Coordinates of C-alpha atoms in Angstrom, one line a residue:
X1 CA 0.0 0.0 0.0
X2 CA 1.2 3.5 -1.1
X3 CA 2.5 5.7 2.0
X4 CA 3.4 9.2 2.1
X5 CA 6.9 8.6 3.6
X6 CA 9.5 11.4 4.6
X7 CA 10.9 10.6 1.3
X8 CA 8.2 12.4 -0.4
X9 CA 8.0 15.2 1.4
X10 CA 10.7 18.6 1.1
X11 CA 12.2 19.4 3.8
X12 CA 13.1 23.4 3.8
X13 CA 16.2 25.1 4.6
X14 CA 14.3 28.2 5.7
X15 CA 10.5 27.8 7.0
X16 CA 8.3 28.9 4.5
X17 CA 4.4 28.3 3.5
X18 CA 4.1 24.9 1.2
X19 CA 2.6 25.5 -2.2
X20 CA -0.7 24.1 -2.0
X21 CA -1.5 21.1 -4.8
X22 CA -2.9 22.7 -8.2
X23 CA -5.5 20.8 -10.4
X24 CA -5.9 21.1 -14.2
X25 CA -9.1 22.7 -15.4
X26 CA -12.1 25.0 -14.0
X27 CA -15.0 24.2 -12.3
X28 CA -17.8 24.1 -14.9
X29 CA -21.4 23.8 -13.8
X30 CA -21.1 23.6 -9.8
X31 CA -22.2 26.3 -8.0
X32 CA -23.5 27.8 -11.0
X33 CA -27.7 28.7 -11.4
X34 CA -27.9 26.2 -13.6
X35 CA -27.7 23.6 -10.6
X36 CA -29.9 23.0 -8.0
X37 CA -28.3 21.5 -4.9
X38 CA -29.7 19.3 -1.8
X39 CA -27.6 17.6 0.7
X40 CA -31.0 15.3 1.4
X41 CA -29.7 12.1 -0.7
X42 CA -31.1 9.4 2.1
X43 CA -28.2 8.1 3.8
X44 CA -29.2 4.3 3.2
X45 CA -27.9 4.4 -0.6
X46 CA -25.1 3.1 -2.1
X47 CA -23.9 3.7 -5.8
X48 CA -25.6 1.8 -8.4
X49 CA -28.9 2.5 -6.6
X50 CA -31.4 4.0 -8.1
X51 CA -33.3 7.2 -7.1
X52 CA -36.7 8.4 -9.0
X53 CA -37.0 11.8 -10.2
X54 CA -40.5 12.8 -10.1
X55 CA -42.7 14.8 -12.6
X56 CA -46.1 16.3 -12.4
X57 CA -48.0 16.3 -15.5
X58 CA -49.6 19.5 -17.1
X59 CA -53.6 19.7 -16.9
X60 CA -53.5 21.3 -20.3
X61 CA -55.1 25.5 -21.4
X62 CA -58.0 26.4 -19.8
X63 CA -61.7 25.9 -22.0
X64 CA -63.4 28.2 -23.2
X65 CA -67.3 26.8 -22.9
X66 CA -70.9 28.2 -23.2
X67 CA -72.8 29.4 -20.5
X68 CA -74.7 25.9 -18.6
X69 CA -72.0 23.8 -20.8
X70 CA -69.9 21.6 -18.7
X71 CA -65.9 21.4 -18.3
X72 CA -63.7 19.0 -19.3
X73 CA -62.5 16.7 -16.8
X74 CA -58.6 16.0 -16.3
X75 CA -56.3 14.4 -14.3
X76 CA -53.5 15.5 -13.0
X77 CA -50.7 12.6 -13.2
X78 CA -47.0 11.9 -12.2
X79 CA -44.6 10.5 -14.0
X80 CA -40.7 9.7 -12.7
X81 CA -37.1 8.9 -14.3
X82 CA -34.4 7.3 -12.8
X83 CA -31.2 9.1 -11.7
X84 CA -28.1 6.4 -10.8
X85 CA -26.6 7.1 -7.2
X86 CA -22.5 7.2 -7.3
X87 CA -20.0 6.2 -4.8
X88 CA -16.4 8.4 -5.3
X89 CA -13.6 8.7 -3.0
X90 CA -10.1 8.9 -1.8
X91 CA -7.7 6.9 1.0
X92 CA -4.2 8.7 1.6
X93 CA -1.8 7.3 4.0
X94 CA 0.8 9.3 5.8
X95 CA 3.2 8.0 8.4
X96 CA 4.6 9.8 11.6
X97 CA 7.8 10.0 10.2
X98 CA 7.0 12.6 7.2
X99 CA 4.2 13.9 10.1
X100 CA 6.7 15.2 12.0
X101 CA 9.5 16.3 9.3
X102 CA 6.4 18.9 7.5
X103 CA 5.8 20.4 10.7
X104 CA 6.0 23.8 8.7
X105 CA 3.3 22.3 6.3
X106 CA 0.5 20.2 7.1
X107 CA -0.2 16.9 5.4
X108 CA -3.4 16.6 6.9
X109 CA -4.8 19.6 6.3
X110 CA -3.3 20.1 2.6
X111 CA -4.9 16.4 2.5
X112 CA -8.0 17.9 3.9
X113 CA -8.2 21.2 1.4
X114 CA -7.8 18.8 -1.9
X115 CA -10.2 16.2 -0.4
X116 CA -13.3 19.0 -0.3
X117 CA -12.0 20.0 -3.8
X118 CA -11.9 17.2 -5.3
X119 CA -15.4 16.3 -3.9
X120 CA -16.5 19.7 -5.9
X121 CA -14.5 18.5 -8.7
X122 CA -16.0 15.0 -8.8
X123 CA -19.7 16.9 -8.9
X124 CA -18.8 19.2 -11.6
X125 CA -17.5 16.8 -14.0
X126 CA -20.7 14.5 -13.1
X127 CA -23.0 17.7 -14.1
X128 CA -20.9 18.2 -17.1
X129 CA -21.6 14.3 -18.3
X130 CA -25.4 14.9 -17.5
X131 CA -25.6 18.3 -19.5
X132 CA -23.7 16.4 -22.3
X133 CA -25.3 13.3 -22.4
X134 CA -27.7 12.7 -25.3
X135 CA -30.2 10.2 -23.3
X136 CA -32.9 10.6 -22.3
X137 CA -35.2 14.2 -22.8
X138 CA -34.4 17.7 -21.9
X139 CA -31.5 17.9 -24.6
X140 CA -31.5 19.6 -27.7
X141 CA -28.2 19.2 -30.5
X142 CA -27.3 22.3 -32.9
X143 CA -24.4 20.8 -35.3
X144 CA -22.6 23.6 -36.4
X145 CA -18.9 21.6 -36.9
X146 CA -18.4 22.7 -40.7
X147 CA -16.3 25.5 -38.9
X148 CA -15.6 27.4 -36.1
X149 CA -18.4 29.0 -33.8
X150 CA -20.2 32.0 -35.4
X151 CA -23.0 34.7 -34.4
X152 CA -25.3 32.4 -36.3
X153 CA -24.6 29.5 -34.6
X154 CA -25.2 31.1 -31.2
X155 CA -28.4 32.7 -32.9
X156 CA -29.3 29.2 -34.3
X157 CA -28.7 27.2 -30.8
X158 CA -30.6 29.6 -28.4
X159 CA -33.5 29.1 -30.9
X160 CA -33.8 25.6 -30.0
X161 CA -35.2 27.1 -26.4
X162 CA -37.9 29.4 -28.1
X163 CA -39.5 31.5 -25.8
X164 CA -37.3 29.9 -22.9
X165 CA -33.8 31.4 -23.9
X166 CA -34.2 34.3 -21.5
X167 CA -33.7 31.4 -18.4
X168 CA -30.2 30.6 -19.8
X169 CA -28.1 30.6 -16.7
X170 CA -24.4 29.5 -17.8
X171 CA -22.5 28.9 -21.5
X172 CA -19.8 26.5 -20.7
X173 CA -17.2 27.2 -23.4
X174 CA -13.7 25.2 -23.8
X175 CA -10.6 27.3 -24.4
X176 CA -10.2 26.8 -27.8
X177 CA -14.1 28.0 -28.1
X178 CA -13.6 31.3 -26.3
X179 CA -10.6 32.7 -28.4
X180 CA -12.5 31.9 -31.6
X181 CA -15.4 34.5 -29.9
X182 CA -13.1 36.6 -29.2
X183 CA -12.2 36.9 -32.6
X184 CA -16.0 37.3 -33.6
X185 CA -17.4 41.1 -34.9
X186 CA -20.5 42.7 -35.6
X187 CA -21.1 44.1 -39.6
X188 CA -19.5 47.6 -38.1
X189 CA -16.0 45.2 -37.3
X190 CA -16.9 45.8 -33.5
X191 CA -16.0 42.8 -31.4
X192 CA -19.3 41.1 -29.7
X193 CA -17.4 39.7 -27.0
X194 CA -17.7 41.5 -24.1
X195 CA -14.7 40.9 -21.5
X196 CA -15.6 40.1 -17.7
X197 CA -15.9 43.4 -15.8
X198 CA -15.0 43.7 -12.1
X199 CA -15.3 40.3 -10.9
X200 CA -18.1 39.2 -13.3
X201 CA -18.3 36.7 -16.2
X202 CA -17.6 37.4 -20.0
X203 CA -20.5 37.6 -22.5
X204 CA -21.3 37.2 -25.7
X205 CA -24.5 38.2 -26.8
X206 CA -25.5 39.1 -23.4
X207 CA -24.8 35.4 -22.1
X208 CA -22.3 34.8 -18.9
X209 CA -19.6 32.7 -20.0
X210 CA -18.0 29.9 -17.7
X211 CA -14.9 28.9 -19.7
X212 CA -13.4 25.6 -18.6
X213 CA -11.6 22.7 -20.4
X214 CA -14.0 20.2 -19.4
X215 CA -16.2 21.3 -22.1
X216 CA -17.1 18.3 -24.1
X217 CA -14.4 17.7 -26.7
X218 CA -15.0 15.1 -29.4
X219 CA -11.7 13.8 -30.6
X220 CA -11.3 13.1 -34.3
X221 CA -10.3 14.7 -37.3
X222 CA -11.1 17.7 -37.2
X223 CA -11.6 18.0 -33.5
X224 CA -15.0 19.3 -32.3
X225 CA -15.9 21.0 -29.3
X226 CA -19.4 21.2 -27.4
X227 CA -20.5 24.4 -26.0
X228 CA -23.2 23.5 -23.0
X229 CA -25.9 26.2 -22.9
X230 CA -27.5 25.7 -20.0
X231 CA -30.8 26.6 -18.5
X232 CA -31.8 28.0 -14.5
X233 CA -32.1 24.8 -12.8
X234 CA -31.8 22.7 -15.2
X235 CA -29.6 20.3 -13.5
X236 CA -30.1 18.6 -10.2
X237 CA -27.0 17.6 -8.0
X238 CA -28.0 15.4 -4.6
X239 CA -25.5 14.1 -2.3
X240 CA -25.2 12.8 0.9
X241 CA -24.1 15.5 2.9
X242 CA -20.1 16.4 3.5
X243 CA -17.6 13.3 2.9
X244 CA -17.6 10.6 5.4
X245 CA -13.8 10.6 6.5
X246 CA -12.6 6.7 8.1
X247 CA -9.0 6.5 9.6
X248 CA -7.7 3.3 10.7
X249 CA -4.5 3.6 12.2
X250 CA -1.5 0.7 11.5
X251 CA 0.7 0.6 14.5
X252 CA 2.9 -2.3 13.0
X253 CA 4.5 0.7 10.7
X254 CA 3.4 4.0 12.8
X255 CA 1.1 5.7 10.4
X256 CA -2.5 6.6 9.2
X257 CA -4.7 5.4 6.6
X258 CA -7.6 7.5 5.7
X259 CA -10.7 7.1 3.3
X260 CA -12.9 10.0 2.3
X261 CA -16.4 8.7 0.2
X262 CA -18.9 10.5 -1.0
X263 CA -22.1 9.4 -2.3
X264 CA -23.8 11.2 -4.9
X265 CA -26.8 11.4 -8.1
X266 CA -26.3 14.3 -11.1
X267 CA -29.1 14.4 -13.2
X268 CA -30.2 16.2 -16.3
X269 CA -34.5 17.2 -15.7
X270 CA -36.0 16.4 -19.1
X271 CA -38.3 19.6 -18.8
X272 CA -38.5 22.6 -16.1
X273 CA -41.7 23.4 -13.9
X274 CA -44.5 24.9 -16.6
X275 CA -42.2 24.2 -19.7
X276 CA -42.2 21.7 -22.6
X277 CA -38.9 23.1 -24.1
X278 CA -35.3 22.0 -23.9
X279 CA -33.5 22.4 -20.7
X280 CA -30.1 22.2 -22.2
X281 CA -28.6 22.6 -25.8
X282 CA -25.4 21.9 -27.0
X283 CA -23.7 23.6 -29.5
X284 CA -21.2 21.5 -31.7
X285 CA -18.7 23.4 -33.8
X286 CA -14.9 23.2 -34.4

């Protein structure tokens, strides 16, 4: 088993702060509008289990009838899907030697710091598979990969949401994506990117932008790249709480084992309350 020894660990010749661990790409989709969160997954469930997703059904327009003419009788049903419940996690092991030689710096609590991160991680890139994914409802495609991503494209995808496009809450973008906006302009040769201002997110079109390279990437020749435009609430993220944390301690070779799991269900809703259209679209181009 793996140990974090003294080995491993640097040693300064003049106290100083460690360098805390870095991890490639942005946060996507967590914490964004587009999600809505609830730490209420019952704590009974383990991954592979199955958790419904309820749905009302819509009684339909109101009638117009003649006076002394009845009404129409409805009913108002339910309907479900099935999100899938997933187990993630992390063990780490450090022994008392490297405890004590990183007095300066922490293992535990650098352990700790990238153990809540990468819980936030592990959610993110879960809501950026369930926006993605092209099963079930709630998902609409624009293919625009004959070229890079234009005005018309943007104009084309945010059509598939008809009257709905105005509860757009996040564009998730990849790298490549956003310098080939940047590089967009209006018939006057004015640039319709708009660059974040004081804190906030770019735009385009009026749209906050959340660039990250876990957009969608489709690998082939040429390589295509799927922008996520994502509606308020249109994703659902449940978990179980924080991260249950286990230590066992092995006194055979003086040091601690620890395991961090975290259950949790991302799901993509198929429609929004009072809404037939699209919840998410994504935008296909090179």
């Amino acid at each position: 088993m793996p140990a974090t020894t003294r080995a491993d660990l640097i040693i300064p010749e003049v106290l100083a702060d460690a360098v805390a661990g870095a991890w490639p790409n942005r946060i996507a989709l967590y914490g964004t509008d587009a999600v809505v969160e609830s730490r209420t997954l019952p704590g009974g469930v383990r991954g592979g289990d199955k958790v419904k997703v309820p749905y009302f059904g819509i009684l339909g327009e109101f009638e117009q009838v003649a006076e002394g003419a009845p009404l129409t009788v409805t009913k108002l049903s339910m309907t479900s899907e099935e999100a899938t419940v997933r187990r993630a996690g992390k063990a780490f092991e450090v022994n008392s030697w490297a405890q004590l030689a990183a007095m300066y710096a922490d293992p535990y609590a650098e352990a700790t710091r990238q153990i809540l991160e990468g819980a936030q991680r592990e959610f993110d890139r879960a809501l950026v598979e369930a926006a993605n994914s092209t099963t079930g409802g709630g998902v609409a495609t624009q293919d625009a990969s004959t070229g890079t991503i234009t005005y018309d494209a943007l104009v084309d995808a945010l059509a598939k949401f008809g009257d709905a496009q105005v509860d757009v809450a996040a564009v998730i973008v990849h790298s490549k994506v956003l310098a080939d906006l940047r590089k967009l302009k209006d018939t006057t040769g004015q640039p319709i990117f708009v660059d974040a201002q004081q804190g906030g997110l770019p735009r385009v079109m009026g749209l906050p932008l959340i660039v990250s390279d876990r957009a969608p990437v489709i690998t082939g020749t040429p390589t295509k790249y799927v922008t996520l435009i994502v509606r308020r609430g249109a994703l659902a993220l449940w978990y179980n709480g924080t991260p249950t944390v286990e230590t066992d301690k092995d006194i055979l070779v003086d040091s601690t084992v620890v395991a961090v799991n975290v259950y949790y269900a991302a799901h993509r809703y198929s429609r929004l309350p009072g809404s037939d259209k699209p919840t998410v679209v994504r935008l296909i181009t090179q």
